Amino acid sequence: KPKVVVVGRSNVGKSTFVRLITGRKDVKVGKKPGVTLKINEYDMGEYILVDMPGFGYMAGLPKKIQEKIKDEIVHYIENHADEIAAAVQIIDAKAFFEIVERWEERGEIPIDLEMFDFITDLKISPILVANKMDKIKKEEWDEVLDGICEYLKCQPPWHQWKFIVPAILKEGKGIEEIKKKIIERVRLFKKLRN
Ligand code: GDP
């Protein structure tokens, strides 16, 4: 079965997403970051959903462990690239800019962008979920989403890029759109593989 991987830094709403899409209540939301180093796989019928540990800065988590988590994710994706139909990357739309700017000031490549580039370099189809849109005023949505687009080196307007999905996952908003895109990618992947 094709795999669909779920990635994102910690606290972006990744567990909320996995809980929504799998319907499993045993996925812990708002848990202490860094406790799940485990890669969880869920059989979704047409595909396997692979929940990766959250990456990036987490309070109280040594830099060394952060690096280890990132390496683990990178290795998994590299080793399974030819079985991966899509990668759902979740970002916190509000926190995104602050984080990106902070990293760029230090002359480092922001981890979210690094992950996005890594996925697309491997020719894996991305689904970028801009979560927590409830924290952004409705009239600023387009501006924020266009800004995210530019950071990803994609020309605005954002809505011409079918892989960007704004969401408010804590209210279940955006989940149907994500599900639809996953199924599209999985079916296309199967067709191209045969
Ligand atoms: P994870 O660390 O990425 O797995 O994130 P969680 O799913 O555990 O969520 C982290 C926190 O963000 C929790 O307190 C969630 O309730 C909250 N959260 C998730 N989705 C949203 C959203 O759409 N908007 C807002 N404001 N908070 C959210």
XYZ file of C-alpha atoms and ligand atoms in Angstrom:
222
model
C 0.000 0.000 0.000
C 1.219 3.533 -0.686
C 2.244 5.573 2.323
C 1.210 9.114 3.231
C 3.562 10.734 5.734
C 2.565 13.475 8.168
C 5.262 15.930 9.222
C 5.433 19.184 11.125
C 7.239 20.881 13.970
C 5.846 20.198 17.414
C 2.671 21.991 18.532
C 1.382 22.769 15.012
C -1.657 20.493 15.440
C -0.267 17.280 13.984
C -1.893 15.065 16.635
C -5.177 16.915 16.143
C -4.957 16.079 12.445
C -4.054 12.410 12.972
C -6.888 12.056 15.457
C -9.378 13.621 13.041
C -8.377 11.589 10.017
C -7.993 8.234 11.758
C -10.911 8.741 14.133
C -8.710 7.301 16.863
C -9.167 8.799 20.270
C -5.933 7.306 21.577
C -3.926 9.909 19.641
C -2.942 12.345 22.368
C -3.488 16.040 21.636
C -1.548 18.741 23.444
C 0.845 16.187 24.880
C 4.247 17.157 26.193
C 6.342 17.538 23.061
C 9.232 15.225 22.548
C 7.727 12.175 24.191
C 6.791 10.459 20.965
C 9.937 9.610 19.107
C 7.926 6.800 17.632
C 6.779 6.636 14.040
C 3.131 5.510 14.097
C 1.507 3.812 11.127
C -2.252 3.623 10.605
C -3.958 1.476 7.983
C -6.383 3.798 6.201
C -7.642 1.217 3.687
C -6.301 2.674 0.472
C -3.063 3.808 2.062
C -0.941 3.747 5.203
C -0.817 6.981 7.193
C 2.613 7.455 8.737
C 2.702 9.855 11.672
C 6.214 11.211 12.174
C 7.443 12.688 15.449
C 7.270 16.486 15.699
C 10.529 18.172 14.830
C 12.284 21.451 15.648
C 12.641 23.344 18.870
C 10.871 21.992 21.913
C 11.313 23.461 25.379
C 13.495 21.248 27.510
C 14.598 19.055 24.637
C 18.352 19.012 24.043
C 19.546 20.155 20.634
C 21.128 16.753 20.111
C 17.784 14.993 20.459
C 16.148 17.517 18.104
C 18.776 16.659 15.512
C 18.241 12.960 16.095
C 14.485 13.289 15.492
C 15.065 15.213 12.289
C 17.581 12.651 11.052
C 15.157 9.855 11.830
C 12.413 11.529 9.796
C 14.757 12.295 6.904
C 16.031 8.708 6.819
C 12.555 7.250 6.912
C 11.414 9.416 4.017
C 14.551 8.734 1.988
C 14.321 5.002 2.534
C 10.634 4.851 1.601
C 10.519 7.595 -1.051
C 9.289 5.266 -3.789
C 6.342 4.103 -1.637
C 5.263 7.584 -0.490
C 2.284 8.972 -2.413
C 2.129 12.288 -0.570
C 3.492 14.197 2.403
C 1.140 16.224 4.563
C 3.223 19.013 6.084
C 1.447 21.000 8.772
C 2.539 24.478 9.784
C 1.197 26.964 12.324
C 0.317 29.792 9.938
C 0.647 32.407 12.662
C 3.930 31.251 14.205
C 5.463 30.432 10.839
C 6.762 33.908 10.019
C 8.271 34.559 13.436
C 10.094 31.242 13.324
C 11.292 31.667 9.759
C 12.573 35.172 10.465
C 14.349 34.123 13.638
C 16.211 31.395 11.784
C 17.077 33.598 8.860
C 18.512 36.235 11.212
C 20.849 33.552 12.467
C 21.737 32.673 8.892
C 20.224 29.211 9.164
C 17.716 27.539 6.902
C 14.347 27.363 8.679
C 13.513 23.743 9.388
C 10.029 24.009 7.825
C 11.494 25.186 4.549
C 14.244 22.607 4.739
C 11.627 19.878 5.177
C 9.473 21.194 2.332
C 12.458 21.349 -0.039
C 13.565 17.903 1.025
C 10.146 16.421 0.272
C 9.768 18.105 -3.095
C 13.363 17.271 -4.116
C 12.440 13.622 -3.678
C 9.500 14.231 -6.053
C 7.028 13.510 -3.272
C 3.755 15.334 -3.724
C 3.298 17.878 -0.877
C 0.067 18.886 0.848
C 0.877 21.965 2.919
C -1.645 22.561 5.685
C -1.598 26.123 7.025
C -3.219 25.404 10.389
C -4.475 27.688 13.184
C -5.964 30.136 10.686
C -8.389 31.166 13.467
C -5.458 33.170 14.859
C -5.416 35.299 11.710
C -8.041 37.904 10.844
C -10.146 36.854 7.879
C -9.111 39.933 5.875
C -5.445 38.987 6.320
C -5.796 35.389 5.147
C -4.762 36.032 1.551
C -1.765 38.108 2.598
C -0.544 35.466 5.028
C -1.084 32.586 2.605
C 0.655 34.499 -0.194
C 3.566 35.127 2.170
C 3.840 31.408 2.960
C 3.725 30.763 -0.766
C 6.674 33.091 -1.384
C 8.726 31.466 1.358
C 8.160 28.154 -0.409
C 9.455 29.787 -3.597
C 6.041 29.611 -5.216
C 4.589 32.608 -7.018
C 1.466 34.094 -5.352
C -1.542 34.049 -5.440
C -1.593 31.029 -3.136
C -4.844 29.553 -4.440
C -3.322 28.683 -7.791
C -1.183 26.158 -5.900
C -3.414 23.195 -5.248
C -1.173 21.859 -2.497
C -1.848 24.675 0.008
C -4.804 24.099 2.337
C -5.750 26.645 5.021
C -7.211 24.923 8.072
C -8.552 25.296 11.601
C -8.058 21.708 12.625
C -9.203 22.187 16.210
C -12.640 22.965 14.712
C -12.321 20.275 12.046
C -12.119 22.914 9.329
C -10.087 21.943 6.289
C -10.040 18.229 7.067
C -12.375 17.243 4.204
C -10.242 19.134 1.708
C -7.090 17.423 3.004
C -8.756 13.995 2.851
C -9.838 14.668 -0.725
C -6.334 15.681 -1.756
C -4.773 12.651 -0.077
C -7.098 10.260 -1.914
C -6.435 12.038 -5.234
C -2.673 11.693 -4.763
C -2.911 8.071 -3.603
C -4.992 7.072 -6.646
C -2.726 8.920 -9.056
C 0.309 7.324 -7.424
C -1.173 3.828 -7.840
C -2.028 4.530 -11.479
C 1.450 5.822 -12.296
C 3.094 2.922 -10.518
C 1.209 0.239 -12.456
P 1.233 18.569 17.762
O 2.240 18.843 18.830
O 1.656 19.092 16.447
O 0.826 17.135 17.688
O -0.050 19.443 18.111
P -1.426 19.104 18.857
O -2.401 18.477 17.932
O -1.126 18.374 20.117
O -1.920 20.582 19.145
C -1.132 21.498 19.857
C -2.031 22.573 20.426
O -2.563 23.365 19.359
C -3.226 22.004 21.180
O -3.447 22.825 22.296
C -4.355 22.121 20.165
O -5.618 22.234 20.767
C -3.976 23.394 19.423
N -4.551 23.463 18.059
C -4.679 22.481 17.143
N -5.288 22.942 16.035
C -5.561 24.253 16.240
C -6.210 25.288 15.466
O -6.672 25.095 14.331
N -6.250 26.532 16.032
C -5.766 26.789 17.277
N -5.883 28.037 17.742
N -5.190 25.839 18.040
C -5.083 24.587 17.536
